[in-house]
Amino acid sequence: MTAPYSGSCNCGAVTATIAAEPVWVRQCWCGQCQKAAAGSATNNALFATDAMAITGDVAWKGYTAASGNTVEQGFCPTCGTPIFGRNSSRQGSWVVRLGFLDGDHGLKPASAIWLEEAPEWAVVDPALEQFPRQPPPPPPAS
Ligand SMILES: [Zn+2]
Ligand SMILES: [Zn+2]
């Protein structure tokens, strides 16, 4: 499938429509993501926020990441579904948890990051580009 994508939490209080393709799709095994994702990795698509239309209230919880950036996880305050992530170093784009997206959206991770924090039982698709921690930032847009 291609844009627009639609998303909803488990209870339906938060919905979104996203009218753009993601910048990237990644799987993250950092410790904070494991807490958000029931012990496994989060699977995330980065989208420009100006392509998103959101209905309902999103609750945010922030923490300071290893990089020193402020990272916030957004979730439904009613049902707890993980929905968004945002990072103070990445203005203008938010991560959307793939589980929030509806139906057969067709998006899948191309890389797995923070593998040094993954549990020893983690199974990571060898086809994914793999990084022990955060991958280097992309070169500036020309
Ligand atoms: Zn909900
Ligand atoms: Zn993470």
Short mmCIF file of N, CA, C and O and ligand atoms in Angstrom, two decimals:
data_model
loop_
_atom_site.label_atom_id
_atom_site.label_comp_id
_atom_site.label_asym_id
_atom_site.label_seq_id
_atom_site.Cartn_x
_atom_site.Cartn_y
_atom_site.Cartn_z
N MET A 1 0.84 -1.19 0.00
CA MET A 1 0.00 0.00 0.00
C MET A 1 0.87 1.24 0.00
O MET A 1 2.03 1.19 0.35
N THR A 2 0.31 2.33 -0.39
CA THR A 2 1.03 3.60 -0.35
C THR A 2 0.16 4.63 0.36
O THR A 2 -0.99 4.35 0.68
N ALA A 3 0.74 5.81 0.60
CA ALA A 3 0.02 6.86 1.32
C ALA A 3 -1.29 7.18 0.59
O ALA A 3 -1.34 7.07 -0.64
N PRO A 4 -2.34 7.62 1.28
CA PRO A 4 -2.35 7.90 2.71
C PRO A 4 -2.50 6.63 3.56
O PRO A 4 -3.16 5.68 3.16
N TYR A 5 -1.85 6.67 4.75
CA TYR A 5 -1.97 5.61 5.73
C TYR A 5 -2.96 6.05 6.80
O TYR A 5 -3.05 7.25 7.11
N SER A 6 -3.67 5.10 7.39
CA SER A 6 -4.54 5.44 8.51
C SER A 6 -4.07 4.65 9.72
O SER A 6 -3.48 3.57 9.59
N GLY A 7 -4.34 5.22 10.89
CA GLY A 7 -3.94 4.57 12.13
C GLY A 7 -5.01 4.71 13.18
O GLY A 7 -5.83 5.64 13.13
N SER A 8 -5.04 3.76 14.13
CA SER A 8 -5.95 3.85 15.26
C SER A 8 -5.38 3.04 16.42
O SER A 8 -4.68 2.05 16.20
N CYS A 9 -5.69 3.50 17.64
CA CYS A 9 -5.28 2.75 18.83
C CYS A 9 -6.30 1.63 19.08
O CYS A 9 -7.33 1.54 18.40
N ASN A 10 -6.04 0.82 20.10
CA ASN A 10 -6.92 -0.32 20.36
C ASN A 10 -8.34 0.11 20.71
O ASN A 10 -9.29 -0.62 20.42
N CYS A 11 -8.52 1.27 21.35
CA CYS A 11 -9.88 1.66 21.76
C CYS A 11 -10.52 2.64 20.78
O CYS A 11 -11.71 2.93 20.90
N GLY A 12 -9.75 3.16 19.84
CA GLY A 12 -10.31 4.06 18.85
C GLY A 12 -10.35 5.52 19.26
O GLY A 12 -10.81 6.37 18.48
N ALA A 13 -9.86 5.85 20.46
CA ALA A 13 -9.88 7.24 20.92
C ALA A 13 -8.91 8.12 20.13
O ALA A 13 -9.11 9.32 20.00
N VAL A 14 -7.83 7.52 19.62
CA VAL A 14 -6.86 8.26 18.82
C VAL A 14 -6.83 7.65 17.43
O VAL A 14 -6.70 6.43 17.28
N THR A 15 -6.97 8.50 16.42
CA THR A 15 -6.83 8.06 15.04
C THR A 15 -5.94 9.05 14.31
O THR A 15 -5.73 10.18 14.76
N ALA A 16 -5.41 8.61 13.18
CA ALA A 16 -4.58 9.51 12.38
C ALA A 16 -4.65 9.12 10.92
O ALA A 16 -4.88 7.95 10.60
N THR A 17 -4.47 10.11 10.08
CA THR A 17 -4.29 9.89 8.65
C THR A 17 -2.96 10.52 8.27
O THR A 17 -2.66 11.64 8.70
N ILE A 18 -2.16 9.80 7.50
CA ILE A 18 -0.82 10.27 7.15
C ILE A 18 -0.71 10.28 5.63
O ILE A 18 -0.81 9.24 4.98
N ALA A 19 -0.51 11.47 5.09
CA ALA A 19 -0.58 11.67 3.64
C ALA A 19 0.80 11.74 3.00
O ALA A 19 1.05 12.55 2.11
N ALA A 20 1.73 10.90 3.47
CA ALA A 20 3.08 10.91 2.89
C ALA A 20 3.71 9.55 3.13
O ALA A 20 3.26 8.79 3.99
N GLU A 21 4.77 9.28 2.38
CA GLU A 21 5.55 8.06 2.62
C GLU A 21 6.53 8.32 3.77
O GLU A 21 6.97 9.45 3.97
N PRO A 22 6.89 7.27 4.52
CA PRO A 22 7.84 7.47 5.62
C PRO A 22 9.24 7.80 5.10
O PRO A 22 9.62 7.41 4.00
N VAL A 23 10.01 8.51 5.95
CA VAL A 23 11.42 8.79 5.66
C VAL A 23 12.22 7.50 5.80
O VAL A 23 13.11 7.22 4.99
N TRP A 24 11.94 6.75 6.83
CA TRP A 24 12.54 5.43 7.04
C TRP A 24 11.63 4.60 7.92
O TRP A 24 10.72 5.13 8.57
N VAL A 25 11.89 3.27 7.91
CA VAL A 25 11.20 2.35 8.82
C VAL A 25 12.27 1.51 9.51
O VAL A 25 13.11 0.89 8.84
N ARG A 26 12.26 1.53 10.84
CA ARG A 26 13.30 0.87 11.63
C ARG A 26 12.69 0.09 12.78
O ARG A 26 11.63 0.45 13.28
N GLN A 27 13.48 -0.89 13.22
CA GLN A 27 13.15 -1.64 14.43
C GLN A 27 14.13 -1.21 15.51
O GLN A 27 15.33 -1.21 15.27
N CYS A 28 13.63 -0.86 16.70
CA CYS A 28 14.52 -0.38 17.76
C CYS A 28 14.43 -1.27 18.99
O CYS A 28 13.36 -1.48 19.54
N TRP A 29 15.62 -1.75 19.41
CA TRP A 29 15.72 -2.65 20.55
C TRP A 29 16.25 -1.94 21.80
O TRP A 29 16.73 -2.60 22.72
N CYS A 30 16.20 -0.63 21.87
CA CYS A 30 16.72 0.05 23.07
C CYS A 30 15.85 -0.31 24.28
O CYS A 30 14.71 -0.75 24.15
N GLY A 31 16.42 -0.11 25.46
CA GLY A 31 15.72 -0.50 26.68
C GLY A 31 14.38 0.20 26.85
O GLY A 31 13.40 -0.41 27.30
N GLN A 32 14.31 1.48 26.48
CA GLN A 32 13.04 2.20 26.63
C GLN A 32 11.99 1.64 25.68
O GLN A 32 10.81 1.55 26.02
N CYS A 33 12.41 1.26 24.46
CA CYS A 33 11.45 0.68 23.52
C CYS A 33 10.96 -0.68 24.03
O CYS A 33 9.79 -1.01 23.89
N GLN A 34 11.85 -1.46 24.63
CA GLN A 34 11.40 -2.75 25.17
C GLN A 34 10.32 -2.56 26.22
O GLN A 34 9.37 -3.34 26.31
N LYS A 35 10.43 -1.48 27.02
CA LYS A 35 9.38 -1.23 28.01
C LYS A 35 8.06 -0.85 27.34
O LYS A 35 6.98 -1.20 27.81
N ALA A 36 8.16 -0.09 26.23
CA ALA A 36 6.95 0.33 25.52
C ALA A 36 6.32 -0.82 24.74
O ALA A 36 5.14 -0.77 24.42
N ALA A 37 7.12 -1.84 24.40
CA ALA A 37 6.67 -2.86 23.47
C ALA A 37 6.66 -4.25 24.11
O ALA A 37 6.94 -5.24 23.43
N ALA A 38 6.34 -4.32 25.39
CA ALA A 38 6.13 -5.62 26.05
C ALA A 38 7.36 -6.52 25.97
O ALA A 38 7.24 -7.73 25.87
N GLY A 39 8.56 -5.92 26.02
CA GLY A 39 9.78 -6.70 26.08
C GLY A 39 10.45 -6.95 24.75
O GLY A 39 11.55 -7.47 24.69
N SER A 40 9.79 -6.57 23.67
CA SER A 40 10.37 -6.77 22.34
C SER A 40 10.81 -5.42 21.78
O SER A 40 10.92 -4.43 22.52
N ALA A 41 11.06 -5.37 20.49
CA ALA A 41 11.46 -4.11 19.84
C ALA A 41 10.21 -3.32 19.46
O ALA A 41 9.13 -3.87 19.29
N THR A 42 10.40 -2.01 19.31
CA THR A 42 9.38 -1.22 18.62
C THR A 42 9.70 -1.24 17.13
O THR A 42 10.87 -1.36 16.73
N ASN A 43 8.68 -1.11 16.32
CA ASN A 43 8.84 -1.00 14.87
C ASN A 43 8.25 0.34 14.47
O ASN A 43 7.09 0.63 14.77
N ASN A 44 9.07 1.17 13.85
CA ASN A 44 8.77 2.59 13.74
C ASN A 44 8.95 3.12 12.33
O ASN A 44 9.93 2.80 11.67
N ALA A 45 8.01 3.96 11.91
CA ALA A 45 8.12 4.65 10.63
C ALA A 45 8.19 6.14 10.92
O ALA A 45 7.36 6.68 11.65
N LEU A 46 9.21 6.81 10.37
CA LEU A 46 9.37 8.25 10.59
C LEU A 46 8.62 9.01 9.49
O LEU A 46 8.89 8.81 8.30
N PHE A 47 7.70 9.89 9.93
CA PHE A 47 6.90 10.68 9.00
C PHE A 47 7.05 12.17 9.32
O PHE A 47 7.21 12.55 10.50
N ALA A 48 6.92 12.99 8.30
CA ALA A 48 6.85 14.44 8.51
C ALA A 48 5.54 14.77 9.22
O ALA A 48 4.48 14.31 8.80
N THR A 49 5.63 15.58 10.28
CA THR A 49 4.41 15.87 11.04
C THR A 49 3.42 16.68 10.22
O THR A 49 2.22 16.60 10.47
N ASP A 50 3.89 17.45 9.24
CA ASP A 50 2.91 18.23 8.46
C ASP A 50 2.08 17.36 7.53
O ASP A 50 1.13 17.85 6.91
N ALA A 51 2.42 16.07 7.43
CA ALA A 51 1.59 15.14 6.65
C ALA A 51 0.57 14.41 7.51
O ALA A 51 -0.22 13.62 7.00
N MET A 52 0.59 14.69 8.84
CA MET A 52 -0.27 13.92 9.76
C MET A 52 -1.48 14.74 10.19
O MET A 52 -1.35 15.91 10.54
N ALA A 53 -2.64 14.09 10.17
CA ALA A 53 -3.85 14.66 10.78
C ALA A 53 -4.27 13.71 11.89
O ALA A 53 -4.52 12.53 11.63
N ILE A 54 -4.31 14.23 13.12
CA ILE A 54 -4.53 13.38 14.30
C ILE A 54 -5.82 13.79 14.98
O ILE A 54 -6.10 14.99 15.12
N THR A 55 -6.64 12.82 15.38
CA THR A 55 -7.81 13.11 16.21
C THR A 55 -7.63 12.41 17.56
O THR A 55 -7.05 11.33 17.63
N GLY A 56 -8.14 13.04 18.61
CA GLY A 56 -8.05 12.47 19.94
C GLY A 56 -6.82 12.98 20.68
O GLY A 56 -5.94 13.62 20.09
N ASP A 57 -6.78 12.70 21.97
CA ASP A 57 -5.68 13.17 22.81
C ASP A 57 -4.60 12.12 22.93
O ASP A 57 -4.89 10.95 23.16
N VAL A 58 -3.36 12.56 22.78
CA VAL A 58 -2.20 11.68 22.94
C VAL A 58 -1.48 12.07 24.22
O VAL A 58 -1.25 13.25 24.47
N ALA A 59 -1.16 11.10 25.06
CA ALA A 59 -0.37 11.35 26.27
C ALA A 59 1.10 11.15 25.93
O ALA A 59 1.46 10.27 25.15
N TRP A 60 1.98 12.00 26.51
CA TRP A 60 3.41 11.94 26.21
C TRP A 60 4.20 11.74 27.49
O TRP A 60 3.89 12.35 28.52
N LYS A 61 5.23 10.91 27.40
CA LYS A 61 6.16 10.74 28.51
C LYS A 61 7.57 10.89 27.97
O LYS A 61 7.95 10.18 27.03
N GLY A 62 8.34 11.81 28.53
CA GLY A 62 9.67 12.09 28.02
C GLY A 62 10.78 11.57 28.92
O GLY A 62 10.58 11.36 30.12
N TYR A 63 11.93 11.36 28.33
CA TYR A 63 13.14 11.01 29.08
C TYR A 63 14.34 11.50 28.30
O TYR A 63 14.24 11.85 27.13
N THR A 64 15.49 11.56 28.98
CA THR A 64 16.72 11.97 28.31
C THR A 64 17.45 10.74 27.79
O THR A 64 17.76 9.83 28.56
N ALA A 65 17.69 10.70 26.49
CA ALA A 65 18.33 9.54 25.87
C ALA A 65 19.83 9.58 26.08
O ALA A 65 20.39 10.59 26.54
N ALA A 66 20.52 8.47 25.74
CA ALA A 66 21.97 8.38 25.88
C ALA A 66 22.67 9.52 25.14
O ALA A 66 23.73 9.99 25.54
N SER A 67 22.06 9.97 24.05
CA SER A 67 22.63 11.05 23.23
C SER A 67 22.52 12.41 23.91
O SER A 67 23.13 13.38 23.44
N GLY A 68 21.70 12.50 24.98
CA GLY A 68 21.43 13.79 25.59
C GLY A 68 20.18 14.45 25.03
O GLY A 68 19.69 15.44 25.57
N ASN A 69 19.64 13.89 23.94
CA ASN A 69 18.39 14.42 23.38
C ASN A 69 17.21 14.04 24.27
O ASN A 69 17.26 13.04 24.98
N THR A 70 16.15 14.84 24.19
CA THR A 70 14.92 14.47 24.86
C THR A 70 14.08 13.62 23.91
O THR A 70 13.82 14.02 22.78
N VAL A 71 13.73 12.44 24.37
CA VAL A 71 12.89 11.53 23.60
C VAL A 71 11.55 11.43 24.31
O VAL A 71 11.50 11.33 25.53
N GLU A 72 10.47 11.51 23.55
CA GLU A 72 9.13 11.38 24.14
C GLU A 72 8.38 10.26 23.45
O GLU A 72 8.42 10.14 22.23
N GLN A 73 7.70 9.46 24.26
CA GLN A 73 6.85 8.40 23.73
C GLN A 73 5.41 8.82 23.90
O GLN A 73 4.99 9.21 25.00
N GLY A 74 4.64 8.75 22.81
CA GLY A 74 3.23 9.12 22.82
C GLY A 74 2.35 7.89 22.79
O GLY A 74 2.62 6.95 22.04
N PHE A 75 1.32 7.89 23.64
CA PHE A 75 0.45 6.71 23.72
C PHE A 75 -0.97 7.16 24.00
O PHE A 75 -1.21 8.31 24.40
N CYS A 76 -1.92 6.25 23.79
CA CYS A 76 -3.31 6.57 24.10
C CYS A 76 -3.50 6.56 25.61
O CYS A 76 -3.21 5.55 26.25
N PRO A 77 -4.00 7.65 26.20
CA PRO A 77 -4.18 7.68 27.65
C PRO A 77 -5.31 6.77 28.13
O PRO A 77 -5.40 6.46 29.31
N THR A 78 -6.15 6.30 27.22
CA THR A 78 -7.26 5.43 27.61
C THR A 78 -6.86 3.96 27.54
O THR A 78 -7.07 3.21 28.49
N CYS A 79 -6.27 3.52 26.43
CA CYS A 79 -5.98 2.08 26.27
C CYS A 79 -4.50 1.76 26.32
O CYS A 79 -4.13 0.59 26.37
N GLY A 80 -3.62 2.77 26.29
CA GLY A 80 -2.18 2.53 26.44
C GLY A 80 -1.46 2.11 25.18
O GLY A 80 -0.26 1.82 25.23
N THR A 81 -2.14 2.05 24.05
CA THR A 81 -1.47 1.66 22.81
C THR A 81 -0.31 2.61 22.50
O THR A 81 -0.52 3.83 22.49
N PRO A 82 0.91 2.10 22.26
CA PRO A 82 2.01 2.98 21.83
C PRO A 82 1.69 3.54 20.44
O PRO A 82 1.32 2.79 19.54
N ILE A 83 1.84 4.85 20.28
CA ILE A 83 1.43 5.49 19.03
C ILE A 83 2.58 6.21 18.34
O ILE A 83 2.87 5.97 17.18
N PHE A 84 3.23 7.14 19.07
CA PHE A 84 4.23 8.00 18.46
C PHE A 84 5.51 8.00 19.27
O PHE A 84 5.53 7.65 20.45
N GLY A 85 6.58 8.46 18.63
CA GLY A 85 7.79 8.82 19.32
C GLY A 85 8.32 10.10 18.70
O GLY A 85 8.15 10.32 17.49
N ARG A 86 8.92 10.96 19.50
CA ARG A 86 9.54 12.15 18.93
C ARG A 86 10.83 12.44 19.69
O ARG A 86 11.00 12.04 20.84
N ASN A 87 11.75 13.12 19.00
CA ASN A 87 13.10 13.32 19.50
C ASN A 87 13.45 14.78 19.29
O ASN A 87 13.20 15.33 18.21
N SER A 88 14.02 15.41 20.32
CA SER A 88 14.32 16.84 20.23
C SER A 88 15.32 17.16 19.12
O SER A 88 15.42 18.30 18.67
N SER A 89 16.06 16.14 18.64
CA SER A 89 17.02 16.38 17.57
C SER A 89 16.37 16.28 16.19
O SER A 89 17.04 16.49 15.18
N ARG A 90 15.10 15.91 16.14
CA ARG A 90 14.41 15.64 14.87
C ARG A 90 13.14 16.47 14.82
O ARG A 90 12.05 15.95 14.92
N GLN A 91 13.27 17.78 14.70
CA GLN A 91 12.11 18.64 14.64
C GLN A 91 11.36 18.39 13.33
O GLN A 91 11.97 18.16 12.30
N GLY A 92 10.04 18.41 13.39
CA GLY A 92 9.24 18.32 12.17
C GLY A 92 8.94 16.91 11.72
O GLY A 92 8.30 16.73 10.68
N SER A 93 9.39 15.92 12.47
CA SER A 93 9.02 14.54 12.11
C SER A 93 8.86 13.72 13.38
O SER A 93 9.60 13.91 14.35
N TRP A 94 7.89 12.84 13.35
CA TRP A 94 7.61 11.93 14.46
C TRP A 94 7.65 10.51 13.94
O TRP A 94 7.33 10.25 12.78
N VAL A 95 8.02 9.63 14.85
CA VAL A 95 7.93 8.21 14.58
C VAL A 95 6.49 7.74 14.85
O VAL A 95 5.87 8.19 15.81
N VAL A 96 6.00 6.88 14.00
CA VAL A 96 4.70 6.23 14.22
C VAL A 96 4.97 4.74 14.43
O VAL A 96 5.69 4.11 13.64
N ARG A 97 4.43 4.18 15.53
CA ARG A 97 4.58 2.74 15.77
C ARG A 97 3.80 1.99 14.70
O ARG A 97 2.61 2.29 14.47
N LEU A 98 4.44 0.99 14.09
CA LEU A 98 3.75 0.28 13.01
C LEU A 98 2.45 -0.37 13.47
O LEU A 98 1.50 -0.48 12.70
N GLY A 99 2.39 -0.77 14.75
CA GLY A 99 1.17 -1.40 15.25
C GLY A 99 -0.02 -0.47 15.29
O GLY A 99 -1.17 -0.92 15.34
N PHE A 100 0.24 0.84 15.29
CA PHE A 100 -0.84 1.83 15.28
C PHE A 100 -1.49 1.92 13.91
O PHE A 100 -2.66 2.30 13.79
N LEU A 101 -0.75 1.57 12.86
CA LEU A 101 -1.29 1.70 11.50
C LEU A 101 -2.29 0.59 11.22
O LEU A 101 -2.12 -0.55 11.66
N ASP A 102 -3.31 0.94 10.47
CA ASP A 102 -4.41 0.01 10.21
C ASP A 102 -4.12 -0.85 8.98
O ASP A 102 -3.50 -0.40 8.01
N GLY A 103 -4.65 -2.07 9.02
CA GLY A 103 -4.78 -2.90 7.84
C GLY A 103 -3.45 -3.33 7.26
O GLY A 103 -2.42 -3.39 7.93
N ASP A 104 -3.47 -3.65 6.01
CA ASP A 104 -2.29 -4.17 5.31
C ASP A 104 -1.50 -2.99 4.74
O ASP A 104 -1.52 -2.75 3.55
N HIS A 105 -0.80 -2.27 5.63
CA HIS A 105 -0.15 -1.03 5.20
C HIS A 105 1.12 -1.27 4.39
O HIS A 105 1.58 -0.41 3.68
N GLY A 106 1.72 -2.46 4.52
CA GLY A 106 2.85 -2.82 3.67
C GLY A 106 4.19 -2.27 4.11
O GLY A 106 5.22 -2.55 3.48
N LEU A 107 4.24 -1.49 5.19
CA LEU A 107 5.52 -0.95 5.65
C LEU A 107 6.23 -1.99 6.50
O LEU A 107 5.60 -2.71 7.27
N LYS A 108 7.56 -2.06 6.37
CA LYS A 108 8.33 -3.00 7.18
C LYS A 108 9.71 -2.41 7.44
O LYS A 108 10.21 -1.61 6.64
N PRO A 109 10.33 -2.81 8.55
CA PRO A 109 11.65 -2.24 8.87
C PRO A 109 12.70 -2.61 7.84
O PRO A 109 12.70 -3.72 7.30
N ALA A 110 13.61 -1.65 7.59
CA ALA A 110 14.77 -1.90 6.74
C ALA A 110 16.02 -2.08 7.58
O ALA A 110 17.04 -2.55 7.09
N SER A 111 15.96 -1.66 8.86
CA SER A 111 17.13 -1.78 9.72
C SER A 111 16.68 -2.05 11.15
O SER A 111 15.53 -1.80 11.51
N ALA A 112 17.63 -2.60 11.92
CA ALA A 112 17.41 -2.86 13.34
C ALA A 112 18.51 -2.12 14.10
O ALA A 112 19.69 -2.25 13.76
N ILE A 113 18.11 -1.34 15.11
CA ILE A 113 19.08 -0.51 15.83
C ILE A 113 19.06 -0.83 17.32
O ILE A 113 18.15 -1.46 17.83
N TRP A 114 20.12 -0.39 18.02
CA TRP A 114 20.30 -0.62 19.45
C TRP A 114 20.32 -2.11 19.81
O TRP A 114 19.83 -2.54 20.85
N LEU A 115 20.98 -2.89 18.91
CA LEU A 115 21.02 -4.34 19.14
C LEU A 115 21.84 -4.69 20.37
O LEU A 115 21.65 -5.76 20.94
N GLU A 116 22.73 -3.80 20.81
CA GLU A 116 23.51 -4.14 22.01
C GLU A 116 22.63 -4.20 23.26
O GLU A 116 23.03 -4.75 24.27
N GLU A 117 21.42 -3.65 23.18
CA GLU A 117 20.50 -3.73 24.32
C GLU A 117 19.44 -4.81 24.14
O GLU A 117 18.60 -5.02 25.02
N ALA A 118 19.46 -5.52 23.02
CA ALA A 118 18.45 -6.55 22.77
C ALA A 118 18.65 -7.73 23.72
O ALA A 118 19.77 -8.08 24.07
N PRO A 119 17.56 -8.39 24.14
CA PRO A 119 17.70 -9.59 24.98
C PRO A 119 18.34 -10.72 24.16
O PRO A 119 18.27 -10.73 22.93
N GLU A 120 18.98 -11.68 24.88
CA GLU A 120 19.71 -12.72 24.17
C GLU A 120 18.77 -13.61 23.34
O GLU A 120 19.21 -14.25 22.40
N TRP A 121 17.48 -13.63 23.64
CA TRP A 121 16.54 -14.45 22.86
C TRP A 121 15.99 -13.72 21.64
O TRP A 121 15.21 -14.30 20.87
N ALA A 122 16.39 -12.47 21.45
CA ALA A 122 15.86 -11.71 20.32
C ALA A 122 16.24 -12.37 19.00
O ALA A 122 17.37 -12.81 18.82
N VAL A 123 15.31 -12.44 18.09
CA VAL A 123 15.57 -12.95 16.74
C VAL A 123 15.43 -11.78 15.78
O VAL A 123 14.36 -11.18 15.68
N VAL A 124 16.54 -11.45 15.14
CA VAL A 124 16.54 -10.29 14.24
C VAL A 124 16.75 -10.79 12.81
O VAL A 124 17.66 -11.57 12.54
N ASP A 125 15.90 -10.36 11.92
CA ASP A 125 15.97 -10.76 10.51
C ASP A 125 17.35 -10.38 9.96
O ASP A 125 17.72 -9.21 9.95
N PRO A 126 18.14 -11.38 9.50
CA PRO A 126 19.48 -11.06 8.99
C PRO A 126 19.44 -10.18 7.74
O PRO A 126 20.47 -9.61 7.35
N ALA A 127 18.28 -10.06 7.10
CA ALA A 127 18.16 -9.19 5.93
C ALA A 127 18.17 -7.71 6.31
O ALA A 127 18.36 -6.84 5.45
N LEU A 128 17.95 -7.41 7.59
CA LEU A 128 17.92 -6.01 8.02
C LEU A 128 19.33 -5.48 8.20
O LEU A 128 20.21 -6.19 8.69
N GLU A 129 19.54 -4.23 7.84
CA GLU A 129 20.79 -3.56 8.19
C GLU A 129 20.82 -3.42 9.71
O GLU A 129 19.82 -2.99 10.31
N GLN A 130 21.95 -3.78 10.33
CA GLN A 130 21.97 -3.87 11.79
C GLN A 130 22.99 -2.90 12.38
O GLN A 130 24.09 -2.75 11.87
N PHE A 131 22.59 -2.27 13.49
CA PHE A 131 23.44 -1.30 14.18
C PHE A 131 23.45 -1.61 15.68
O PHE A 131 22.39 -1.83 16.26
N PRO A 132 24.63 -1.62 16.32
CA PRO A 132 24.66 -1.88 17.76
C PRO A 132 23.98 -0.78 18.57
O PRO A 132 23.42 -1.03 19.64
N ARG A 133 24.04 0.46 18.07
CA ARG A 133 23.41 1.58 18.77
C ARG A 133 22.67 2.42 17.73
O ARG A 133 22.17 1.90 16.75
N GLN A 134 22.64 3.73 17.93
CA GLN A 134 21.98 4.63 16.99
C GLN A 134 22.79 4.70 15.70
O GLN A 134 24.00 4.87 15.74
N PRO A 135 22.17 4.58 14.53
CA PRO A 135 22.93 4.74 13.28
C PRO A 135 23.34 6.19 13.11
O PRO A 135 22.73 7.09 13.69
N PRO A 136 24.38 6.44 12.29
CA PRO A 136 24.78 7.82 12.07
C PRO A 136 23.66 8.58 11.37
O PRO A 136 22.88 7.99 10.63
N PRO A 137 23.55 9.88 11.62
CA PRO A 137 22.49 10.67 10.98
C PRO A 137 22.72 10.72 9.46
O PRO A 137 23.86 10.60 9.00
N PRO A 138 21.64 10.87 8.69
CA PRO A 138 21.79 10.97 7.24
C PRO A 138 22.52 12.25 6.88
O PRO A 138 22.53 13.21 7.65
N PRO A 139 23.16 12.27 5.71
CA PRO A 139 23.82 13.52 5.29
C PRO A 139 22.76 14.62 5.11
O PRO A 139 21.60 14.32 4.85
N PRO A 140 23.16 15.89 5.26
CA PRO A 140 22.20 16.97 5.11
C PRO A 140 21.58 16.95 3.71
O PRO A 140 22.24 16.59 2.74
N ALA A 141 20.31 17.31 3.64
CA ALA A 141 19.63 17.36 2.34
C ALA A 141 20.30 18.41 1.46
O ALA A 141 20.68 19.48 1.92
N SER A 142 20.47 18.06 0.19
CA SER A 142 21.15 19.01 -0.71
C SER A 142 20.13 19.88 -1.40
O SER A 142 18.95 19.62 -1.37
ZN ZN B 1 -6.94 4.03 22.84
ZN ZN B 2 14.23 2.58 21.02
#
